[in-house]
mmCIF file of C-alpha atoms in Angstrom:
data_model
loop_
_atom_site.group_PDB
_atom_site.id
_atom_site.type_symbol
_atom_site.label_atom_id
_atom_site.label_comp_id
_atom_site.label_asym_id
_atom_site.label_seq_id
_atom_site.Cartn_x
_atom_site.Cartn_y
_atom_site.Cartn_z
ATOM 1 C CA MET A 1388 26.573 -4.882 5.457
ATOM 2 C CA SER A 1389 25.542 -8.436 4.791
ATOM 3 C CA SER A 1390 23.878 -10.861 7.119
ATOM 4 C CA SER A 1391 22.748 -14.414 7.440
ATOM 5 C CA ASN A 1392 20.114 -13.721 10.084
ATOM 6 C CA PRO A 1393 16.706 -15.169 9.371
ATOM 7 C CA ILE A 1394 14.058 -12.914 7.905
ATOM 8 C CA ASP A 1395 10.846 -12.646 9.939
ATOM 9 C CA PHE A 1396 7.499 -12.807 8.153
ATOM 10 C CA TYR A 1397 4.469 -11.795 10.245
ATOM 11 C CA PHE A 1398 0.952 -12.362 8.941
ATOM 12 C CA ASP A 1399 -2.630 -13.039 9.977
ATOM 13 C CA PHE A 1400 -4.486 -15.902 8.296
ATOM 14 C CA SER A 1401 -7.446 -13.548 7.918
ATOM 15 C CA SER A 1402 -5.409 -11.036 5.894
ATOM 16 C CA PRO A 1403 -5.811 -11.241 2.097
ATOM 17 C CA TYR A 1404 -2.521 -9.453 1.491
ATOM 18 C CA GLY A 1405 -0.911 -11.962 3.860
ATOM 19 C CA TYR A 1406 -2.089 -14.630 1.428
ATOM 20 C CA PHE A 1407 -0.389 -12.892 -1.476
ATOM 21 C CA ALA A 1408 2.797 -12.493 0.548
ATOM 22 C CA ALA A 1409 2.766 -16.170 1.566
ATOM 23 C CA GLU A 1410 2.572 -17.113 -2.118
ATOM 24 C CA GLY A 1411 5.431 -14.879 -3.191
ATOM 25 C CA LEU A 1412 7.920 -14.130 -0.414
ATOM 26 C CA GLU A 1413 9.995 -17.328 -0.493
ATOM 27 C CA ASP A 1414 10.683 -16.840 -4.217
ATOM 28 C CA VAL A 1415 11.769 -13.241 -3.652
ATOM 29 C CA VAL A 1416 14.219 -14.225 -0.937
ATOM 30 C CA ALA A 1417 15.481 -17.502 -2.470
ATOM 31 C CA PRO A 1418 18.479 -16.017 -4.391
ATOM 32 C CA TYR A 1419 19.916 -14.498 -1.211
ATOM 33 C CA ASN A 1420 20.426 -17.604 0.954
ATOM 34 C CA ARG A 1421 18.372 -16.287 3.834
ATOM 35 C CA THR A 1422 15.947 -18.387 5.847
ATOM 36 C CA ILE A 1423 12.454 -16.992 6.437
ATOM 37 C CA ARG A 1424 10.804 -17.593 9.800
ATOM 38 C CA TRP A 1425 7.016 -17.501 9.432
ATOM 39 C CA HIS A 1426 4.992 -16.038 12.293
ATOM 40 C CA PRO A 1427 1.212 -16.226 12.079
ATOM 41 C CA ILE A 1428 -0.260 -13.762 14.562
ATOM 42 C CA LEU A 1429 -3.617 -12.183 15.362
ATOM 43 C CA ILE A 1430 -3.306 -8.656 14.053
ATOM 44 C CA GLY A 1431 -6.412 -7.339 15.806
ATOM 45 C CA VAL A 1432 -4.528 -6.251 18.925
ATOM 46 C CA ALA A 1433 -2.011 -4.123 17.019
ATOM 47 C CA MET A 1434 -4.690 -2.754 14.685
ATOM 48 C CA LYS A 1435 -6.693 -1.570 17.677
ATOM 49 C CA GLU A 1436 -3.611 0.341 18.832
ATOM 50 C CA THR A 1437 -3.301 2.216 15.523
ATOM 51 C CA GLY A 1438 -7.050 2.803 15.233
ATOM 52 C CA ALA A 1439 -7.231 0.682 12.069
ATOM 53 C CA VAL A 1440 -10.370 -1.257 11.222
ATOM 54 C CA PRO A 1441 -10.795 -4.411 9.136
ATOM 55 C CA LEU A 1442 -10.910 -3.401 5.481
ATOM 56 C CA ALA A 1443 -14.262 -5.086 4.895
ATOM 57 C CA GLY A 1444 -15.874 -2.535 7.208
ATOM 58 C CA VAL A 1445 -14.573 0.598 5.477
ATOM 59 C CA PRO A 1446 -16.896 2.423 3.026
ATOM 60 C CA VAL A 1447 -15.596 2.867 -0.550
ATOM 61 C CA LYS A 1448 -12.031 1.885 0.343
ATOM 62 C CA GLY A 1449 -13.106 -1.571 1.551
ATOM 63 C CA ASP A 1450 -14.808 -2.285 -1.773
ATOM 64 C CA TYR A 1451 -11.737 -1.129 -3.663
ATOM 65 C CA LEU A 1452 -9.394 -3.303 -1.611
ATOM 66 C CA LEU A 1453 -11.484 -6.432 -2.164
ATOM 67 C CA TYR A 1454 -11.549 -5.667 -5.877
ATOM 68 C CA ASP A 1455 -7.790 -5.097 -5.756
ATOM 69 C CA CYS A 1456 -7.365 -8.549 -4.182
ATOM 70 C CA ALA A 1457 -9.258 -10.219 -7.012
ATOM 71 C CA ARG A 1458 -7.175 -8.330 -9.565
ATOM 72 C CA LEU A 1459 -3.925 -9.101 -7.778
ATOM 73 C CA ALA A 1460 -4.755 -12.819 -7.631
ATOM 74 C CA ARG A 1461 -5.451 -12.740 -11.348
ATOM 75 C CA PHE A 1462 -2.176 -10.965 -12.066
ATOM 76 C CA MET A 1463 -0.334 -13.499 -9.841
ATOM 77 C CA ASP A 1464 -2.230 -16.368 -11.422
ATOM 78 C CA ILE A 1465 -3.448 -17.802 -8.108
ATOM 79 C CA PRO A 1466 -7.024 -18.602 -7.054
ATOM 80 C CA TRP A 1467 -9.177 -16.033 -5.226
ATOM 81 C CA THR A 1468 -12.576 -16.423 -3.611
ATOM 82 C CA LEU A 1469 -13.784 -13.922 -1.040
ATOM 83 C CA PRO A 1470 -14.805 -16.124 1.913
ATOM 84 C CA GLY A 1471 -18.423 -15.880 3.021
ATOM 85 C CA ASP A 1472 -17.120 -15.571 6.583
ATOM 86 C CA PHE A 1473 -14.664 -12.674 6.550
ATOM 87 C CA PRO A 1474 -12.899 -11.640 8.645
ATOM 88 C CA ILE A 1475 -12.736 -14.447 11.224
ATOM 89 C CA SER A 1476 -10.623 -15.299 14.249
ATOM 90 C CA THR A 1477 -7.672 -17.374 13.145
ATOM 91 C CA ALA A 1478 -6.346 -18.414 16.547
ATOM 92 C CA ASN A 1479 -6.722 -22.142 15.888
ATOM 93 C CA ALA A 1480 -4.865 -22.032 12.583
ATOM 94 C CA ALA A 1481 -2.080 -19.923 14.104
ATOM 95 C CA ARG A 1482 -1.705 -22.272 17.093
ATOM 96 C CA ALA A 1483 -1.643 -25.282 14.778
ATOM 97 C CA PHE A 1484 1.109 -23.639 12.747
ATOM 98 C CA TYR A 1485 3.421 -23.462 15.779
ATOM 99 C CA VAL A 1486 2.556 -27.017 16.822
ATOM 100 C CA ILE A 1487 3.629 -28.228 13.374
ATOM 101 C CA ASP A 1488 6.584 -25.828 13.260
ATOM 102 C CA ASP A 1489 8.041 -27.448 16.379
ATOM 103 C CA VAL A 1490 8.159 -30.765 14.504
ATOM 104 C CA ASP A 1491 8.944 -29.665 10.931
ATOM 105 C CA PRO A 1492 9.309 -25.977 9.900
ATOM 106 C CA ASP A 1493 8.993 -26.714 6.179
ATOM 107 C CA GLN A 1494 5.785 -28.652 6.752
ATOM 108 C CA ALA A 1495 4.511 -25.710 8.797
ATOM 109 C CA LYS A 1496 5.034 -23.410 5.808
ATOM 110 C CA ASP A 1497 3.153 -25.892 3.611
ATOM 111 C CA PHE A 1498 0.393 -25.853 6.203
ATOM 112 C CA ALA A 1499 0.264 -22.044 6.206
ATOM 113 C CA ARG A 1500 0.024 -21.892 2.417
ATOM 114 C CA ALA A 1501 -2.683 -24.571 2.491
ATOM 115 C CA VAL A 1502 -4.679 -22.627 5.102
ATOM 116 C CA TYR A 1503 -4.519 -19.516 2.910
ATOM 117 C CA ARG A 1504 -5.420 -21.476 -0.232
ATOM 118 C CA THR A 1505 -8.409 -22.990 1.550
ATOM 119 C CA TYR A 1506 -9.597 -19.675 2.971
ATOM 120 C CA PHE A 1507 -8.883 -17.160 0.194
ATOM 121 C CA GLY A 1508 -8.428 -19.553 -2.732
ATOM 122 C CA GLU A 1509 -11.551 -21.668 -2.136
ATOM 123 C CA GLY A 1510 -13.410 -19.301 0.197
ATOM 124 C CA LYS A 1511 -13.928 -21.994 2.861
ATOM 125 C CA ASN A 1512 -14.079 -21.204 6.569
ATOM 126 C CA ILE A 1513 -10.891 -22.227 8.412
ATOM 127 C CA GLN A 1514 -11.888 -21.089 11.888
ATOM 128 C CA GLY A 1515 -12.724 -24.383 13.642
ATOM 129 C CA VAL A 1516 -10.325 -26.973 15.044
ATOM 130 C CA GLU A 1517 -11.608 -29.711 12.727
ATOM 131 C CA ALA A 1518 -11.066 -27.575 9.618
ATOM 132 C CA VAL A 1519 -7.561 -26.763 10.805
ATOM 133 C CA ALA A 1520 -6.804 -30.419 11.586
ATOM 134 C CA ASP A 1521 -8.001 -31.456 8.112
ATOM 135 C CA ILE A 1522 -5.604 -29.007 6.489
ATOM 136 C CA ALA A 1523 -2.758 -30.209 8.746
ATOM 137 C CA ASP A 1524 -3.532 -33.752 7.646
ATOM 138 C CA SER A 1525 -3.501 -32.718 3.974
ATOM 139 C CA VAL A 1526 0.125 -31.578 4.221
ATOM 140 C CA GLY A 1527 1.256 -34.721 6.052
ATOM 141 C CA ALA A 1528 1.139 -33.568 9.678
ATOM 142 C CA ASP A 1529 -0.159 -35.829 12.445
ATOM 143 C CA ARG A 1530 -3.876 -34.928 12.615
ATOM 144 C CA GLY A 1531 -4.439 -36.327 16.115
ATOM 145 C CA HIS A 1532 -1.375 -34.610 17.540
ATOM 146 C CA VAL A 1533 -2.380 -31.273 16.056
ATOM 147 C CA LEU A 1534 -5.954 -31.609 17.375
ATOM 148 C CA ASP A 1535 -4.731 -32.342 20.882
ATOM 149 C CA ALA A 1536 -1.850 -29.910 20.978
ATOM 150 C CA ILE A 1537 -3.669 -26.780 19.837
ATOM 151 C CA LYS A 1538 -5.960 -27.017 22.859
ATOM 152 C CA THR A 1539 -3.136 -26.990 25.402
ATOM 153 C CA PRO A 1540 -2.134 -23.976 27.506
ATOM 154 C CA GLU A 1541 1.333 -24.212 25.905
ATOM 155 C CA ALA A 1542 -0.111 -23.622 22.436
ATOM 156 C CA LYS A 1543 -2.105 -20.632 23.653
ATOM 157 C CA THR A 1544 0.915 -19.172 25.433
ATOM 158 C CA ARG A 1545 3.106 -19.670 22.385
ATOM 159 C CA LEU A 1546 0.738 -17.682 20.158
ATOM 160 C CA LYS A 1547 0.349 -14.968 22.793
ATOM 161 C CA ASP A 1548 4.134 -14.673 23.063
ATOM 162 C CA GLU A 1549 4.453 -14.364 19.282
ATOM 163 C CA ILE A 1550 1.830 -11.595 19.238
ATOM 164 C CA ASP A 1551 3.529 -9.756 22.111
ATOM 165 C CA THR A 1552 6.888 -9.972 20.356
ATOM 166 C CA SER A 1553 5.386 -8.732 17.084
ATOM 167 C CA ILE A 1554 3.968 -5.661 18.833
ATOM 168 C CA GLU A 1555 7.314 -4.989 20.538
ATOM 169 C CA ARG A 1556 8.944 -5.137 17.119
ATOM 170 C CA GLY A 1557 6.521 -2.574 15.690
ATOM 171 C CA VAL A 1558 4.318 -4.880 13.623
ATOM 172 C CA PHE A 1559 0.992 -3.098 12.983
ATOM 173 C CA GLY A 1560 -0.350 -4.789 9.864
ATOM 174 C CA SER A 1561 -0.265 -7.945 7.751
ATOM 175 C CA PRO A 1562 1.897 -8.889 5.948
ATOM 176 C CA PHE A 1563 4.894 -7.430 7.740
ATOM 177 C CA VAL A 1564 8.474 -8.459 6.985
ATOM 178 C CA ILE A 1565 11.518 -7.639 9.126
ATOM 179 C CA VAL A 1566 14.969 -7.948 7.572
ATOM 180 C CA ASP A 1567 17.873 -7.083 9.905
ATOM 181 C CA ASP A 1568 15.497 -4.843 11.928
ATOM 182 C CA GLU A 1569 14.373 -3.105 8.720
ATOM 183 C CA GLN A 1570 10.563 -3.090 8.464
ATOM 184 C CA PHE A 1571 8.530 -3.663 5.313
ATOM 185 C CA TRP A 1572 4.748 -3.496 5.492
ATOM 186 C CA GLY A 1573 2.615 -4.869 2.685
ATOM 187 C CA SER A 1574 2.816 -7.388 -0.119
ATOM 188 C CA ASP A 1575 3.653 -4.525 -2.498
ATOM 189 C CA ARG A 1576 7.001 -3.861 -0.819
ATOM 190 C CA PHE A 1577 8.700 -7.004 -2.167
ATOM 191 C CA TRP A 1578 10.711 -5.022 -4.711
ATOM 192 C CA MET A 1579 12.145 -3.048 -1.792
ATOM 193 C CA ILE A 1580 12.985 -6.212 0.147
ATOM 194 C CA LYS A 1581 14.754 -7.563 -2.932
ATOM 195 C CA ARG A 1582 16.725 -4.368 -3.315
ATOM 196 C CA TRP A 1583 17.576 -4.355 0.387
ATOM 197 C CA LEU A 1584 18.853 -7.936 0.234
ATOM 198 C CA ARG A 1585 20.827 -7.258 -2.943
ATOM 199 C CA SER A 1586 22.562 -4.168 -1.636
ATOM 200 C CA GLY A 1587 22.873 -5.251 1.992
ATOM 201 C CA GLY A 1588 20.842 -2.262 3.151
ATOM 202 C CA TRP A 1589 20.949 1.275 1.868
ATOM 203 C CA MET B 311 -9.536 -3.673 -25.661
ATOM 204 C CA SER B 312 -7.335 -0.709 -26.343
ATOM 205 C CA SER B 313 -8.058 2.938 -25.811
ATOM 206 C CA SER B 314 -6.718 6.397 -26.366
ATOM 207 C CA ASN B 315 -8.696 8.008 -23.561
ATOM 208 C CA PRO B 316 -6.696 10.151 -21.186
ATOM 209 C CA ILE B 317 -5.578 8.663 -17.894
ATOM 210 C CA ASP B 318 -6.732 10.582 -14.797
ATOM 211 C CA PHE B 319 -4.264 11.176 -11.996
ATOM 212 C CA TYR B 320 -5.759 12.437 -8.715
ATOM 213 C CA PHE B 321 -3.539 13.661 -5.894
ATOM 214 C CA ASP B 322 -3.333 16.034 -2.949
ATOM 215 C CA PHE B 323 -0.290 18.303 -2.666
ATOM 216 C CA SER B 324 -0.134 17.342 1.017
ATOM 217 C CA SER B 325 0.222 13.626 0.213
ATOM 218 C CA PRO B 326 3.794 12.241 0.278
ATOM 219 C CA TYR B 327 2.863 9.272 -1.897
ATOM 220 C CA GLY B 328 1.301 11.746 -4.324
ATOM 221 C CA TYR B 329 4.779 13.292 -4.598
ATOM 222 C CA PHE B 330 6.293 9.927 -5.495
ATOM 223 C CA ALA B 331 3.560 9.317 -8.052
ATOM 224 C CA ALA B 332 4.059 12.765 -9.606
ATOM 225 C CA GLU B 333 7.741 11.947 -10.062
ATOM 226 C CA GLY B 334 7.155 8.565 -11.661
ATOM 227 C CA LEU B 335 3.784 8.263 -13.415
ATOM 228 C CA GLU B 336 4.567 10.037 -16.693
ATOM 229 C CA ASP B 337 7.556 7.705 -17.288
ATOM 230 C CA VAL B 338 5.413 4.636 -16.621
ATOM 231 C CA VAL B 339 2.763 5.722 -19.103
ATOM 232 C CA ALA B 340 5.080 7.201 -21.782
ATOM 233 C CA PRO B 341 5.494 4.010 -23.884
ATOM 234 C CA TYR B 342 1.733 3.666 -24.330
ATOM 235 C CA ASN B 343 0.854 6.950 -26.042
ATOM 236 C CA ARG B 344 -1.717 7.958 -23.480
ATOM 237 C CA THR B 345 -2.135 11.468 -22.140
ATOM 238 C CA ILE B 346 -2.347 11.930 -18.379
ATOM 239 C CA ARG B 347 -4.713 14.538 -16.990
ATOM 240 C CA TRP B 348 -3.494 15.733 -13.598
ATOM 241 C CA HIS B 349 -6.116 16.595 -10.962
ATOM 242 C CA PRO B 350 -4.927 18.093 -7.686
ATOM 243 C CA ILE B 351 -7.729 17.752 -5.145
ATOM 244 C CA LEU B 352 -8.230 18.114 -1.389
ATOM 245 C CA ILE B 353 -8.473 14.548 -0.169
ATOM 246 C CA GLY B 354 -9.794 15.439 3.292
ATOM 247 C CA VAL B 355 -13.446 15.237 2.252
ATOM 248 C CA ALA B 356 -13.148 11.704 0.867
ATOM 249 C CA MET B 357 -10.945 10.573 3.750
ATOM 250 C CA LYS B 358 -13.563 11.707 6.223
ATOM 251 C CA GLU B 359 -16.074 9.517 4.394
ATOM 252 C CA THR B 360 -13.896 6.396 4.774
ATOM 253 C CA GLY B 361 -12.950 7.209 8.374
ATOM 254 C CA ALA B 362 -9.284 7.568 7.426
ATOM 255 C CA VAL B 363 -7.029 9.966 9.312
ATOM 256 C CA PRO B 364 -3.865 11.750 8.150
ATOM 257 C CA LEU B 365 -0.960 9.336 8.517
ATOM 258 C CA ALA B 366 1.011 11.714 10.725
ATOM 259 C CA GLY B 367 -1.632 11.278 13.430
ATOM 260 C CA VAL B 368 -1.579 7.476 13.582
ATOM 261 C CA PRO B 369 0.480 5.780 16.335
ATOM 262 C CA VAL B 370 3.199 3.328 15.186
ATOM 263 C CA LYS B 371 1.905 3.172 11.609
ATOM 264 C CA GLY B 372 2.392 6.926 11.099
ATOM 265 C CA ASP B 373 6.052 6.663 12.110
ATOM 266 C CA TYR B 374 6.556 3.710 9.783
ATOM 267 C CA LEU B 375 4.975 5.503 6.835
ATOM 268 C CA LEU B 376 7.152 8.586 7.272
ATOM 269 C CA TYR B 377 10.204 6.328 7.475
ATOM 270 C CA ASP B 378 8.955 4.506 4.378
ATOM 271 C CA CYS B 379 8.754 7.845 2.537
ATOM 272 C CA ALA B 380 12.379 8.665 3.341
ATOM 273 C CA ARG B 381 13.437 5.188 2.179
ATOM 274 C CA LEU B 382 11.334 5.383 -0.979
ATOM 275 C CA ALA B 383 12.812 8.776 -1.879
ATOM 276 C CA ARG B 384 16.302 7.313 -1.434
ATOM 277 C CA PHE B 385 15.453 4.309 -3.583
ATOM 278 C CA MET B 386 13.981 6.649 -6.241
ATOM 279 C CA ASP B 387 16.953 9.005 -5.927
ATOM 280 C CA ILE B 388 14.821 12.107 -5.314
ATOM 281 C CA PRO B 389 15.047 14.579 -2.418
ATOM 282 C CA TRP B 390 12.963 14.133 0.737
ATOM 283 C CA THR B 391 12.498 16.462 3.702
ATOM 284 C CA LEU B 392 9.549 16.043 6.031
ATOM 285 C CA PRO B 393 7.996 19.532 6.118
ATOM 286 C CA GLY B 394 7.789 21.193 9.521
ATOM 287 C CA ASP B 395 4.169 22.050 8.680
ATOM 288 C CA PHE B 396 2.522 18.761 7.778
ATOM 289 C CA PRO B 397 -0.177 18.189 6.793
ATOM 290 C CA ILE B 398 -1.453 21.541 5.527
ATOM 291 C CA SER B 399 -4.344 22.790 3.422
ATOM 292 C CA THR B 400 -3.290 22.855 -0.210
ATOM 293 C CA ALA B 401 -6.262 24.717 -1.676
ATOM 294 C CA ASN B 402 -4.163 27.594 -3.042
ATOM 295 C CA ALA B 403 -1.705 25.319 -4.831
ATOM 296 C CA ALA B 404 -4.541 23.248 -6.295
ATOM 297 C CA ARG B 405 -6.412 26.339 -7.517
ATOM 298 C CA ALA B 406 -3.229 27.723 -9.041
ATOM 299 C CA PHE B 407 -2.697 24.445 -10.874
ATOM 300 C CA TYR B 408 -6.031 24.785 -12.693
ATOM 301 C CA VAL B 409 -5.403 28.470 -13.437
ATOM 302 C CA ILE B 410 -2.122 27.499 -15.139
ATOM 303 C CA ASP B 411 -3.654 24.394 -16.705
ATOM 304 C CA ASP B 412 -6.182 26.556 -18.569
ATOM 305 C CA VAL B 413 -3.275 28.332 -20.264
ATOM 306 C CA ASP B 414 -0.700 25.542 -20.661
ATOM 307 C CA PRO B 415 -1.276 21.959 -19.406
ATOM 308 C CA ASP B 416 2.407 21.015 -19.647
ATOM 309 C CA GLN B 417 3.406 24.038 -17.611
ATOM 310 C CA ALA B 418 0.784 23.074 -15.053
ATOM 311 C CA LYS B 419 2.459 19.664 -14.639
ATOM 312 C CA ASP B 420 5.817 21.403 -14.194
ATOM 313 C CA PHE B 421 4.147 23.577 -11.574
ATOM 314 C CA ALA B 422 2.749 20.537 -9.758
ATOM 315 C CA ARG B 423 6.129 18.813 -9.688
ATOM 316 C CA ALA B 424 7.746 22.043 -8.455
ATOM 317 C CA VAL B 425 5.156 22.386 -5.664
ATOM 318 C CA TYR B 426 5.895 18.823 -4.532
ATOM 319 C CA ARG B 427 9.664 19.351 -4.760
ATOM 320 C CA THR B 428 9.372 22.510 -2.675
ATOM 321 C CA TYR B 429 7.137 20.906 -0.071
ATOM 322 C CA PHE B 430 8.484 17.347 0.276
ATOM 323 C CA GLY B 431 11.889 17.817 -1.350
ATOM 324 C CA GLU B 432 12.921 20.969 0.525
ATOM 325 C CA GLY B 433 10.409 20.818 3.368
ATOM 326 C CA LYS B 434 9.170 24.370 2.785
ATOM 327 C CA ASN B 435 5.591 25.451 3.461
ATOM 328 C CA ILE B 436 3.566 25.894 0.242
ATOM 329 C CA GLN B 437 0.254 26.918 1.826
ATOM 330 C CA GLY B 438 0.138 30.666 1.202
ATOM 331 C CA VAL B 439 -0.714 32.501 -2.015
ATOM 332 C CA GLU B 440 2.716 34.164 -2.222
ATOM 333 C CA ALA B 441 4.558 30.840 -1.921
ATOM 334 C CA VAL B 442 2.326 29.391 -4.620
ATOM 335 C CA ALA B 443 2.828 32.425 -6.890
ATOM 336 C CA ASP B 444 6.619 32.156 -6.469
ATOM 337 C CA ILE B 445 6.556 28.532 -7.603
ATOM 338 C CA ALA B 446 4.298 29.443 -10.555
ATOM 339 C CA ASP B 447 6.811 32.111 -11.518
ATOM 340 C CA SER B 448 9.700 29.627 -11.286
ATOM 341 C CA VAL B 449 8.147 27.426 -13.991
ATOM 342 C CA GLY B 450 7.435 30.375 -16.302
ATOM 343 C CA ALA B 451 3.787 31.099 -15.490
ATOM 344 C CA ASP B 452 2.499 34.673 -15.188
ATOM 345 C CA ARG B 453 2.916 35.395 -11.461
ATOM 346 C CA GLY B 454 0.455 38.302 -11.384
ATOM 347 C CA HIS B 455 -2.206 36.409 -13.305
ATOM 348 C CA VAL B 456 -1.926 33.436 -10.981
ATOM 349 C CA LEU B 457 -2.091 35.639 -7.877
ATOM 350 C CA ASP B 458 -5.244 37.354 -9.121
ATOM 351 C CA ALA B 459 -6.958 34.317 -10.604
ATOM 352 C CA ILE B 460 -6.675 31.952 -7.617
ATOM 353 C CA LYS B 461 -8.735 34.375 -5.522
ATOM 354 C CA THR B 462 -11.684 34.416 -7.906
ATOM 355 C CA PRO B 463 -14.954 32.543 -7.337
ATOM 356 C CA GLU B 464 -14.283 30.712 -10.638
ATOM 357 C CA ALA B 465 -11.047 29.207 -9.258
ATOM 358 C CA LYS B 466 -12.791 28.087 -6.078
ATOM 359 C CA THR B 467 -15.664 26.565 -8.031
ATOM 360 C CA ARG B 468 -13.277 24.772 -10.370
ATOM 361 C CA LEU B 469 -11.472 23.063 -7.483
ATOM 362 C CA LYS B 470 -14.754 22.198 -5.791
ATOM 363 C CA ASP B 471 -16.029 20.637 -9.028
ATOM 364 C CA GLU B 472 -12.852 18.574 -9.371
ATOM 365 C CA ILE B 473 -13.226 17.313 -5.788
ATOM 366 C CA ASP B 474 -16.909 16.472 -6.338
ATOM 367 C CA THR B 475 -16.067 14.581 -9.524
ATOM 368 C CA SER B 476 -13.265 12.676 -7.787
ATOM 369 C CA ILE B 477 -15.645 11.507 -5.074
ATOM 370 C CA GLU B 478 -18.241 10.474 -7.664
ATOM 371 C CA ARG B 479 -15.522 8.417 -9.367
ATOM 372 C CA GLY B 480 -14.618 6.628 -6.128
ATOM 373 C CA VAL B 481 -11.373 8.406 -5.297
ATOM 374 C CA PHE B 482 -10.668 7.944 -1.565
ATOM 375 C CA GLY B 483 -6.899 8.417 -1.303
ATOM 376 C CA SER B 484 -3.864 9.995 -2.902
ATOM 377 C CA PRO B 485 -2.401 9.138 -5.343
ATOM 378 C CA PHE B 486 -5.285 7.627 -7.272
ATOM 379 C CA VAL B 487 -5.093 6.767 -10.974
ATOM 380 C CA ILE B 488 -8.049 5.894 -13.210
ATOM 381 C CA VAL B 489 -7.390 4.135 -16.518
ATOM 382 C CA ASP B 490 -10.497 3.367 -18.591
ATOM 383 C CA ASP B 491 -12.592 3.376 -15.368
ATOM 384 C CA GLU B 492 -10.103 0.966 -13.748
ATOM 385 C CA GLN B 493 -8.963 2.284 -10.365
ATOM 386 C CA PHE B 494 -5.443 2.108 -8.971
ATOM 387 C CA TRP B 495 -4.735 3.486 -5.497
ATOM 388 C CA GLY B 496 -1.183 4.140 -4.364
ATOM 389 C CA SER B 497 2.225 4.860 -5.816
ATOM 390 C CA ASP B 498 3.067 1.157 -5.414
ATOM 391 C CA ARG B 499 0.502 0.102 -8.005
ATOM 392 C CA PHE B 500 2.473 1.402 -11.008
ATOM 393 C CA TRP B 501 3.504 -2.112 -12.061
ATOM 394 C CA MET B 502 -0.190 -2.942 -12.299
ATOM 395 C CA ILE B 503 -0.926 0.179 -14.365
ATOM 396 C CA LYS B 504 1.904 -0.785 -16.716
ATOM 397 C CA ARG B 505 0.550 -4.291 -17.059
ATOM 398 C CA TRP B 506 -2.954 -2.968 -17.616
ATOM 399 C CA LEU B 507 -1.771 -0.613 -20.373
ATOM 400 C CA ARG B 508 0.336 -3.313 -21.996
ATOM 401 C CA SER B 509 -2.448 -5.905 -22.097
ATOM 402 C CA GLY B 510 -5.334 -3.517 -22.686
ATOM 403 C CA GLY B 511 -7.035 -4.646 -19.469
ATOM 404 C CA TRP B 512 -7.308 -8.154 -18.079
#
C-alpha cells in the first residue's frame, strides 16, 4: 500500500513534546513526498476524557519529564527554557495559526515553529493576542489582519471544529500524528513513522 | 566521564513495555562493556504515588497503547499476545527472579525473559507459584528450590527492599533504566541510553 494523502500532525502549543515534534517531523517525512497538515489544538478536552493531567502537576514523574525535555533539547541541539508560565491556554496562538494557514500554509508552519521557539526556546509567555501578533509579524504575516481575525467568531469556530475532529479521530495527547488512519502518539515514535512510510504500512 | 558501574534495569513483569525493554536492552548496552543488573519490582506502589493508573483502564489512550504494543512487537519481530488476565500481580515471578539471581545472575535474566515471553508472547497467566516454578525449570533452575524459596520471609523481604530502593531512586514506571544516576523511562529511550554510554554523559 502506498499513498499520497497528507499526513496530519496534531499538537498543542503548550506541549513540550509538541515542540520537539514540530522541530523534527518535516525532516522525517521529507524523503517520502508526503505533505504534512499541521493542526494546533487545545488538548485539555481530550486529556480530561482520558483522566490525564498536565505533566507539571504530577509528583516525581512531572519532574522527570521536565528534565527529559531539557535533555532531549540538548540532544537535538535546540534551545530549551521552561517557561515561567506553564502550562497556559494557547487558544490565541492556535486561532492565529489557522488565520495564517488560510493565506499561506508554509508561513503558518513557520509561525508555529516560531511560537514554540518563543515559548519553550526562550521561555516567554505566548498567551496574549499581542504576543501572538508579534510572532506572526516576525514570520512575515500581516500583523493587523491576524489581530483582527483571531477575534472573530469564524476563528473561534474553526479551532473548535479542529478540536472536535481531533477527538473523533482518537487524538488524546500531543504530539499526535496520523498517517493513512494509522496513529502515532509522541515525539519518540518518529522511527515508527519513518518505517511505516518506507514500507507502506506493515 | 566514563564508568564501569553496573546499569540498573527496573521493570514489572506485568508491564508490556518492560517486555520490550527486556528483549532489547542487553543488545543496546553490549558494545559498552557495562553489566546490567535486572530488578523486577511491583510498580503499583510508585504508580499510586504519581496518580497513574494501569493503561488497560484508561479510555481511548489504553486502546491506543495496547495497539501500539502489538505494532511494536511486529516491528521488533517478537511474539505478542495480550494476556486474558491483565494486569496481574507479579510478586511470585519477581521473588523467584531474586531466588535464581542469588545462584546464577545470567540464568535469572533467562528466567525473566521467559516469564515475559510466556505472559506477553503466549498470553498465558504467570501469577501462580506453579506457573513460575515451571518457567524456572524451563531455563534450568532447580524447580523445587524455587518453589520452596519464594514462600520464605527472606524472599518477601528481598522484593520489598528492591521496591523501596526503586522508589528512593525515583523509579515511577516500567521500564526504568538508571545509568550513573541518570534516569531513562520507557523502552523508547534506548537511543538516548546508547548516546549517553557512547559520550560518557552530556
